[in-house]
Amino acid sequence: MKLGTEGVIFVSDTSRVSSGPDTAVDENRLEELIVEAQTALPVELPALANRCASALGLDAASIYLVDLQQQLLIPLDEASEPLPVDSSSAGCAYRTVSPRVAQADDGSTLWMPLVDGAERLGVLAVRTSSLDGARIRRSRMLAHLFAMLITSKRAYSDWLAARTRTATMRLPAEMLRAFLPPRTIGSSRCVSTAVLEPAYDVAGDAFDHSVVKNFLHTMILDGMGHDLTAGLTTSVAMAAARNARRGGADLADVVGSVDRALAQWVPDYFCTGVLCRLDADTGVLRWVNCGHPPPLLIRAERVLAGALDSPPQPPIGLAGPLAPAARQVHEATLEPGDCVLLYTDGVVEARDADGAEFGLDRFTDFIIRSSSAGQRPAEVLRLLIHAILDYQRNQLRDDVTILLFEWSPQRR
């Protein structure tokens, strides 16, 4: 452990923290609680966390989930207050995905990140009168347990969804967000992360990412218009793409399925988009660009201009004589550490008070500088989307969606 800013201790390697006098673990009670957790209601999780902490020889535990815009950590205990992500010990644990300890006269609070796979859910606050290696390891196990519990229960819990909101969500955004996958997914060889704003008023933008065996599938869409039908268009597109992927279709057939679905179900609407498939074993990237800004390839802290450009193809969903005969699939081979960036035009077209655009150079420079400073991809996009919102004074004229995926086979 080492002392950091704001009196926070950074726990860099808990396996090397010396173990003091141990306290007994009530294994029978812990087993009972884990069985109970399977049927516990989401609203019962705060009390369950305390009982599990007690069985592990800890004083108490509190669950905080990050809000939809990743600005606040909101306690599941409705009597407690939210904590800021950018200026709190809890937020430090969330941003860095590593434990932090805040010490006080009456004991310590260990902030453990709640992570499901590659997705950051929030933090777990574990309070203990004394801190040693055994208690830190138990706190980590408790965080893993509750990350899995939250993930398993949030799919059917309106209460958990409501706790992470700080404003009223409009119907188009509610419909579209029901289709969105987790913000971040990944494996030992690749990670994909995305953000979307405005969080409560989005209509036509969407993203999707999925892992099928050793392949990472990613997609970004920009629907025609800014109303409920725009959200319906991208929702149909996502459903069609998933249906084709799950049926074993290759990339060209996936795009064809989306084309046909939109032409059949929303014939007067279309969307632009980029669909990619990355072979996480070899680094071979295949993509189809349908009338959308081209993907950007970032290698060795610079953008390789034009590396993923391709001849223009029509948007997705055009019917009749406007429909393309066949989609052209392009291919490139990534190098370890390469990042591919997909975005909608609302990103670069955001304007400040003087009318100056945020622009592509500012956009890519922000990502490169944040990545070179050691920020994880999900944190890079969190910082970037807030910078774009600040640039346009939180009054976006268009939806803003960014998806970043990285191939890092050396992590395996």
mmCIF file of N, CA, C and O in Angstrom, residues 105-175:
data_model
loop_
_atom_site.group_PDB
_atom_site.id
_atom_site.type_symbol
_atom_site.label_atom_id
_atom_site.label_comp_id
_atom_site.label_asym_id
_atom_site.label_seq_id
_atom_site.Cartn_x
_atom_site.Cartn_y
_atom_site.Cartn_z
ATOM 1 N N ASP A 105 -10.128 7.767 12.176
ATOM 2 C CA ASP A 105 -9.759 7.391 13.536
ATOM 3 C C ASP A 105 -10.445 6.110 13.991
ATOM 4 O O ASP A 105 -9.885 5.349 14.792
ATOM 5 N N ASP A 106 -11.656 5.876 13.498
ATOM 6 C CA ASP A 106 -12.411 4.714 13.953
ATOM 7 C C ASP A 106 -12.289 3.505 13.033
ATOM 8 O O ASP A 106 -13.035 2.535 13.163
ATOM 9 N N GLY A 107 -11.355 3.556 12.084
ATOM 10 C CA GLY A 107 -11.155 2.422 11.197
ATOM 11 C C GLY A 107 -10.898 2.848 9.766
ATOM 12 O O GLY A 107 -10.511 3.989 9.502
ATOM 13 N N SER A 108 -11.110 1.943 8.848
ATOM 14 C CA SER A 108 -10.818 2.192 7.437
ATOM 15 C C SER A 108 -12.023 1.841 6.577
ATOM 16 O O SER A 108 -12.829 0.970 6.933
ATOM 17 N N THR A 109 -12.129 2.537 5.459
ATOM 18 C CA THR A 109 -13.094 2.174 4.428
ATOM 19 C C THR A 109 -12.311 1.751 3.191
ATOM 20 O O THR A 109 -11.493 2.519 2.672
ATOM 21 N N LEU A 110 -12.529 0.541 2.772
ATOM 22 C CA LEU A 110 -11.864 0.007 1.583
ATOM 23 C C LEU A 110 -12.845 0.087 0.423
ATOM 24 O O LEU A 110 -13.916 -0.519 0.454
ATOM 25 N N TRP A 111 -12.484 0.861 -0.584
ATOM 26 C CA TRP A 111 -13.326 1.018 -1.776
ATOM 27 C C TRP A 111 -12.871 0.010 -2.826
ATOM 28 O O TRP A 111 -11.780 0.113 -3.368
ATOM 29 N N MET A 112 -13.734 -0.958 -3.096
ATOM 30 C CA MET A 112 -13.417 -2.001 -4.067
ATOM 31 C C MET A 112 -14.231 -1.784 -5.335
ATOM 32 O O MET A 112 -15.454 -1.579 -5.276
ATOM 33 N N PRO A 113 -13.598 -1.805 -6.516
ATOM 34 C CA PRO A 113 -14.379 -1.671 -7.753
ATOM 35 C C PRO A 113 -15.293 -2.874 -7.957
ATOM 36 O O PRO A 113 -14.907 -4.016 -7.696
ATOM 37 N N LEU A 114 -16.512 -2.587 -8.401
ATOM 38 C CA LEU A 114 -17.452 -3.634 -8.804
ATOM 39 C C LEU A 114 -17.353 -3.779 -10.312
ATOM 40 O O LEU A 114 -17.727 -2.871 -11.059
ATOM 41 N N VAL A 115 -16.844 -4.899 -10.772
ATOM 42 C CA VAL A 115 -16.584 -5.108 -12.193
ATOM 43 C C VAL A 115 -17.161 -6.448 -12.618
ATOM 44 O O VAL A 115 -16.942 -7.469 -11.948
ATOM 45 N N ASP A 116 -17.914 -6.431 -13.711
ATOM 46 C CA ASP A 116 -18.421 -7.664 -14.299
ATOM 47 C C ASP A 116 -17.715 -7.866 -15.627
ATOM 48 O O ASP A 116 -18.002 -7.182 -16.612
ATOM 49 N N GLY A 117 -16.769 -8.798 -15.656
ATOM 50 C CA GLY A 117 -15.961 -8.977 -16.860
ATOM 51 C C GLY A 117 -15.086 -7.752 -17.078
ATOM 52 O O GLY A 117 -14.143 -7.501 -16.335
ATOM 53 N N ALA A 118 -15.422 -6.960 -18.112
ATOM 54 C CA ALA A 118 -14.698 -5.717 -18.375
ATOM 55 C C ALA A 118 -15.530 -4.488 -18.042
ATOM 56 O O ALA A 118 -15.040 -3.370 -18.157
ATOM 57 N N GLU A 119 -16.780 -4.688 -17.609
ATOM 58 C CA GLU A 119 -17.667 -3.552 -17.387
ATOM 59 C C GLU A 119 -17.613 -3.066 -15.945
ATOM 60 O O GLU A 119 -17.769 -3.844 -14.995
ATOM 61 N N ARG A 120 -17.418 -1.760 -15.785
ATOM 62 C CA ARG A 120 -17.421 -1.146 -14.459
ATOM 63 C C ARG A 120 -18.868 -0.872 -14.036
ATOM 64 O O ARG A 120 -19.590 -0.136 -14.704
ATOM 65 N N LEU A 121 -19.265 -1.446 -12.907
ATOM 66 C CA LEU A 121 -20.625 -1.270 -12.414
ATOM 67 C C LEU A 121 -20.716 -0.188 -11.349
ATOM 68 O O LEU A 121 -21.716 0.512 -11.240
ATOM 69 N N GLY A 122 -19.678 -0.083 -10.526
ATOM 70 C CA GLY A 122 -19.684 0.852 -9.414
ATOM 71 C C GLY A 122 -18.589 0.484 -8.438
ATOM 72 O O GLY A 122 -17.514 0.029 -8.838
ATOM 73 N N VAL A 123 -18.866 0.658 -7.142
ATOM 74 C CA VAL A 123 -17.881 0.328 -6.110
ATOM 75 C C VAL A 123 -18.590 -0.290 -4.917
ATOM 76 O O VAL A 123 -19.789 -0.096 -4.707
ATOM 77 N N LEU A 124 -17.817 -1.019 -4.120
ATOM 78 C CA LEU A 124 -18.288 -1.563 -2.860
ATOM 79 C C LEU A 124 -17.473 -0.918 -1.742
ATOM 80 O O LEU A 124 -16.237 -0.976 -1.761
ATOM 81 N N ALA A 125 -18.148 -0.293 -0.791
ATOM 82 C CA ALA A 125 -17.478 0.303 0.366
ATOM 83 C C ALA A 125 -17.480 -0.715 1.496
ATOM 84 O O ALA A 125 -18.542 -1.107 1.993
ATOM 85 N N VAL A 126 -16.298 -1.161 1.915
ATOM 86 C CA VAL A 126 -16.173 -2.133 3.002
ATOM 87 C C VAL A 126 -15.542 -1.433 4.195
ATOM 88 O O VAL A 126 -14.431 -0.898 4.092
ATOM 89 N N ARG A 127 -16.241 -1.425 5.310
ATOM 90 C CA ARG A 127 -15.725 -0.784 6.511
ATOM 91 C C ARG A 127 -15.210 -1.847 7.480
ATOM 92 O O ARG A 127 -15.841 -2.886 7.684
ATOM 93 N N THR A 128 -14.036 -1.548 8.047
ATOM 94 C CA THR A 128 -13.413 -2.476 8.971
ATOM 95 C C THR A 128 -12.594 -1.693 9.991
ATOM 96 O O THR A 128 -12.021 -0.642 9.672
ATOM 97 N N SER A 129 -12.576 -2.179 11.226
ATOM 98 C CA SER A 129 -11.854 -1.482 12.284
ATOM 99 C C SER A 129 -10.350 -1.592 12.110
ATOM 100 O O SER A 129 -9.594 -0.718 12.540
ATOM 101 N N SER A 130 -9.897 -2.669 11.478
ATOM 102 C CA SER A 130 -8.472 -2.830 11.181
ATOM 103 C C SER A 130 -8.328 -3.439 9.790
ATOM 104 O O SER A 130 -9.254 -4.069 9.276
ATOM 105 N N LEU A 131 -7.174 -3.232 9.191
ATOM 106 C CA LEU A 131 -6.971 -3.651 7.804
ATOM 107 C C LEU A 131 -5.721 -4.499 7.690
ATOM 108 O O LEU A 131 -4.649 -4.114 8.173
ATOM 109 N N ASP A 132 -5.868 -5.664 7.094
ATOM 110 C CA ASP A 132 -4.725 -6.527 6.824
ATOM 111 C C ASP A 132 -4.983 -7.275 5.524
ATOM 112 O O ASP A 132 -6.016 -7.101 4.876
ATOM 113 N N GLY A 133 -4.037 -8.110 5.133
ATOM 114 C CA GLY A 133 -4.144 -8.813 3.859
ATOM 115 C C GLY A 133 -5.367 -9.695 3.764
ATOM 116 O O GLY A 133 -6.025 -9.773 2.724
ATOM 117 N N ALA A 134 -5.711 -10.371 4.867
ATOM 118 C CA ALA A 134 -6.868 -11.267 4.850
ATOM 119 C C ALA A 134 -8.152 -10.486 4.611
ATOM 120 O O ALA A 134 -9.009 -10.891 3.821
ATOM 121 N N ARG A 135 -8.287 -9.353 5.282
ATOM 122 C CA ARG A 135 -9.510 -8.568 5.116
ATOM 123 C C ARG A 135 -9.602 -7.951 3.724
ATOM 124 O O ARG A 135 -10.688 -7.807 3.170
ATOM 125 N N ILE A 136 -8.470 -7.573 3.180
ATOM 126 C CA ILE A 136 -8.479 -7.033 1.818
ATOM 127 C C ILE A 136 -8.898 -8.112 0.820
ATOM 128 O O ILE A 136 -9.709 -7.869 -0.084
ATOM 129 N N ARG A 137 -8.382 -9.327 0.989
ATOM 130 C CA ARG A 137 -8.764 -10.414 0.080
ATOM 131 C C ARG A 137 -10.246 -10.739 0.209
ATOM 132 O O ARG A 137 -10.930 -10.976 -0.788
ATOM 133 N N ARG A 138 -10.754 -10.732 1.430
ATOM 134 C CA ARG A 138 -12.174 -11.012 1.628
ATOM 135 C C ARG A 138 -13.041 -9.898 1.033
ATOM 136 O O ARG A 138 -14.116 -10.164 0.490
ATOM 137 N N SER A 139 -12.569 -8.678 1.146
ATOM 138 C CA SER A 139 -13.305 -7.559 0.541
ATOM 139 C C SER A 139 -13.358 -7.713 -0.969
ATOM 140 O O SER A 139 -14.382 -7.435 -1.611
ATOM 141 N N ARG A 140 -12.248 -8.163 -1.552
ATOM 142 C CA ARG A 140 -12.216 -8.379 -2.995
ATOM 143 C C ARG A 140 -13.190 -9.481 -3.398
ATOM 144 O O ARG A 140 -13.936 -9.346 -4.373
ATOM 145 N N MET A 141 -13.221 -10.567 -2.640
ATOM 146 C CA MET A 141 -14.169 -11.656 -2.927
ATOM 147 C C MET A 141 -15.612 -11.169 -2.815
ATOM 148 O O MET A 141 -16.470 -11.531 -3.626
ATOM 149 N N LEU A 142 -15.869 -10.348 -1.803
ATOM 150 C CA LEU A 142 -17.212 -9.810 -1.623
ATOM 151 C C LEU A 142 -17.613 -8.932 -2.810
ATOM 152 O O LEU A 142 -18.757 -8.987 -3.280
ATOM 153 N N ALA A 143 -16.672 -8.139 -3.311
ATOM 154 C CA ALA A 143 -16.949 -7.297 -4.482
ATOM 155 C C ALA A 143 -17.236 -8.153 -5.709
ATOM 156 O O ALA A 143 -18.152 -7.851 -6.491
ATOM 157 N N HIS A 144 -16.481 -9.226 -5.912
ATOM 158 C CA HIS A 144 -16.735 -10.125 -7.041
ATOM 159 C C HIS A 144 -18.133 -10.737 -6.935
ATOM 160 O O HIS A 144 -18.871 -10.831 -7.921
ATOM 161 N N LEU A 145 -18.495 -11.167 -5.730
ATOM 162 C CA LEU A 145 -19.798 -11.793 -5.524
ATOM 163 C C LEU A 145 -20.924 -10.827 -5.870
ATOM 164 O O LEU A 145 -21.856 -11.169 -6.606
ATOM 165 N N PHE A 146 -20.838 -9.590 -5.376
ATOM 166 C CA PHE A 146 -21.939 -8.655 -5.599
ATOM 167 C C PHE A 146 -21.945 -8.078 -7.009
ATOM 168 O O PHE A 146 -23.001 -7.691 -7.508
ATOM 169 N N ALA A 147 -20.812 -8.061 -7.663
ATOM 170 C CA ALA A 147 -20.819 -7.684 -9.079
ATOM 171 C C ALA A 147 -21.623 -8.702 -9.884
ATOM 172 O O ALA A 147 -22.432 -8.336 -10.748
ATOM 173 N N MET A 148 -21.423 -9.986 -9.590
ATOM 174 C CA MET A 148 -22.184 -11.016 -10.292
ATOM 175 C C MET A 148 -23.663 -10.958 -9.933
ATOM 176 O O MET A 148 -24.540 -11.131 -10.791
ATOM 177 N N LEU A 149 -23.975 -10.705 -8.672
ATOM 178 C CA LEU A 149 -25.371 -10.617 -8.257
ATOM 179 C C LEU A 149 -26.082 -9.455 -8.941
ATOM 180 O O LEU A 149 -27.209 -9.596 -9.433
ATOM 181 N N ILE A 150 -25.432 -8.307 -8.966
ATOM 182 C CA ILE A 150 -26.040 -7.133 -9.593
ATOM 183 C C ILE A 150 -26.270 -7.380 -11.078
ATOM 184 O O ILE A 150 -27.330 -7.070 -11.627
ATOM 185 N N THR A 151 -25.284 -7.963 -11.743
ATOM 186 C CA THR A 151 -25.420 -8.240 -13.170
ATOM 187 C C THR A 151 -26.567 -9.213 -13.434
ATOM 188 O O THR A 151 -27.345 -9.040 -14.384
ATOM 189 N N SER A 152 -26.706 -10.211 -12.594
ATOM 190 C CA SER A 152 -27.757 -11.217 -12.815
ATOM 191 C C SER A 152 -29.144 -10.646 -12.561
ATOM 192 O O SER A 152 -30.123 -11.099 -13.167
ATOM 193 N N LYS A 153 -29.248 -9.653 -11.674
ATOM 194 C CA LYS A 153 -30.561 -9.150 -11.288
ATOM 195 C C LYS A 153 -30.989 -7.888 -12.033
ATOM 196 O O LYS A 153 -32.190 -7.597 -12.136
ATOM 197 N N ARG A 154 -30.053 -7.136 -12.587
ATOM 198 C CA ARG A 154 -30.436 -5.861 -13.200
ATOM 199 C C ARG A 154 -31.208 -6.064 -14.507
ATOM 200 O O ARG A 154 -31.924 -5.169 -14.953
ATOM 201 N N ALA A 155 -31.072 -7.250 -15.119
ATOM 202 C CA ALA A 155 -31.785 -7.500 -16.370
ATOM 203 C C ALA A 155 -33.300 -7.489 -16.184
ATOM 204 O O ALA A 155 -34.033 -7.221 -17.137
ATOM 205 N N TYR A 156 -33.750 -7.763 -14.946
ATOM 206 C CA TYR A 156 -35.193 -7.794 -14.731
ATOM 207 C C TYR A 156 -35.639 -6.824 -13.634
ATOM 208 O O TYR A 156 -36.789 -6.885 -13.178
ATOM 209 N N SER A 157 -34.769 -5.922 -13.218
ATOM 210 C CA SER A 157 -35.117 -5.036 -12.110
ATOM 211 C C SER A 157 -35.249 -3.589 -12.567
ATOM 212 O O SER A 157 -34.260 -2.932 -12.864
ATOM 213 N N ASP A 158 -36.475 -3.090 -12.614
ATOM 214 C CA ASP A 158 -36.677 -1.672 -12.894
ATOM 215 C C ASP A 158 -36.126 -0.808 -11.766
ATOM 216 O O ASP A 158 -35.733 0.336 -11.991
ATOM 217 N N TRP A 159 -36.102 -1.353 -10.553
ATOM 218 C CA TRP A 159 -35.597 -0.561 -9.423
ATOM 219 C C TRP A 159 -34.112 -0.255 -9.580
ATOM 220 O O TRP A 159 -33.680 0.879 -9.366
ATOM 221 N N LEU A 160 -33.334 -1.257 -9.974
ATOM 222 C CA LEU A 160 -31.909 -1.011 -10.198
ATOM 223 C C LEU A 160 -31.693 -0.017 -11.329
ATOM 224 O O LEU A 160 -30.832 0.865 -11.249
ATOM 225 N N ALA A 161 -32.480 -0.135 -12.398
ATOM 226 C CA ALA A 161 -32.358 0.815 -13.506
ATOM 227 C C ALA A 161 -32.705 2.221 -13.044
ATOM 228 O O ALA A 161 -32.013 3.201 -13.394
ATOM 229 N N ALA A 162 -33.759 2.344 -12.251
ATOM 230 C CA ALA A 162 -34.182 3.661 -11.786
ATOM 231 C C ALA A 162 -33.150 4.287 -10.852
ATOM 232 O O ALA A 162 -32.947 5.508 -10.865
ATOM 233 N N ARG A 163 -32.476 3.473 -10.032
ATOM 234 C CA ARG A 163 -31.489 4.015 -9.093
ATOM 235 C C ARG A 163 -30.324 4.673 -9.815
ATOM 236 O O ARG A 163 -29.679 5.580 -9.263
ATOM 237 N N THR A 164 -30.015 4.237 -11.011
ATOM 238 C CA THR A 164 -28.857 4.796 -11.722
ATOM 239 C C THR A 164 -29.236 5.961 -12.630
ATOM 240 O O THR A 164 -28.417 6.404 -13.437
ATOM 241 N N ARG A 165 -30.468 6.457 -12.519
ATOM 242 C CA ARG A 165 -30.898 7.601 -13.332
ATOM 243 C C ARG A 165 -30.985 8.858 -12.465
ATOM 244 O O ARG A 165 -31.411 8.803 -11.308
ATOM 245 N N THR A 166 -30.632 9.974 -13.068
ATOM 246 C CA THR A 166 -30.701 11.246 -12.365
ATOM 247 C C THR A 166 -31.660 12.215 -13.044
ATOM 248 O O THR A 166 -31.759 13.365 -12.637
ATOM 249 N N ALA A 167 -32.355 11.771 -14.080
ATOM 250 C CA ALA A 167 -33.323 12.602 -14.798
ATOM 251 C C ALA A 167 -34.387 11.692 -15.389
ATOM 252 O O ALA A 167 -34.238 10.462 -15.410
ATOM 253 N N THR A 168 -35.451 12.296 -15.861
ATOM 254 C CA THR A 168 -36.529 11.535 -16.497
ATOM 255 C C THR A 168 -36.128 11.160 -17.922
ATOM 256 O O THR A 168 -35.659 12.005 -18.686
ATOM 257 N N MET A 169 -36.324 9.908 -18.269
ATOM 258 C CA MET A 169 -35.946 9.439 -19.604
ATOM 259 C C MET A 169 -37.146 9.515 -20.544
ATOM 260 O O MET A 169 -38.246 9.093 -20.215
ATOM 261 N N ARG A 170 -36.903 10.075 -21.731
ATOM 262 C CA ARG A 170 -37.950 10.150 -22.729
ATOM 263 C C ARG A 170 -38.157 8.779 -23.384
ATOM 264 O O ARG A 170 -37.264 7.928 -23.378
ATOM 265 N N LEU A 171 -39.345 8.595 -23.959
ATOM 266 C CA LEU A 171 -39.720 7.296 -24.512
ATOM 267 C C LEU A 171 -38.760 6.792 -25.591
ATOM 268 O O LEU A 171 -38.383 5.612 -25.569
ATOM 269 N N PRO A 172 -38.325 7.625 -26.577
ATOM 270 C CA PRO A 172 -37.390 7.094 -27.581
ATOM 271 C C PRO A 172 -36.109 6.544 -26.961
ATOM 272 O O PRO A 172 -35.604 5.502 -27.387
ATOM 273 N N ALA A 173 -35.582 7.248 -25.944
ATOM 274 C CA ALA A 173 -34.367 6.771 -25.290
ATOM 275 C C ALA A 173 -34.633 5.488 -24.511
ATOM 276 O O ALA A 173 -33.797 4.572 -24.498
ATOM 277 N N GLU A 174 -35.797 5.412 -23.853
ATOM 278 C CA GLU A 174 -36.147 4.203 -23.102
ATOM 279 C C GLU A 174 -36.194 2.992 -24.035
ATOM 280 O O GLU A 174 -35.672 1.913 -23.705
ATOM 281 N N MET A 175 -36.810 3.158 -25.189
ATOM 282 C CA MET A 175 -36.917 2.056 -26.139
ATOM 283 C C MET A 175 -35.551 1.636 -26.649
ATOM 284 O O MET A 175 -35.216 0.440 -26.678
#
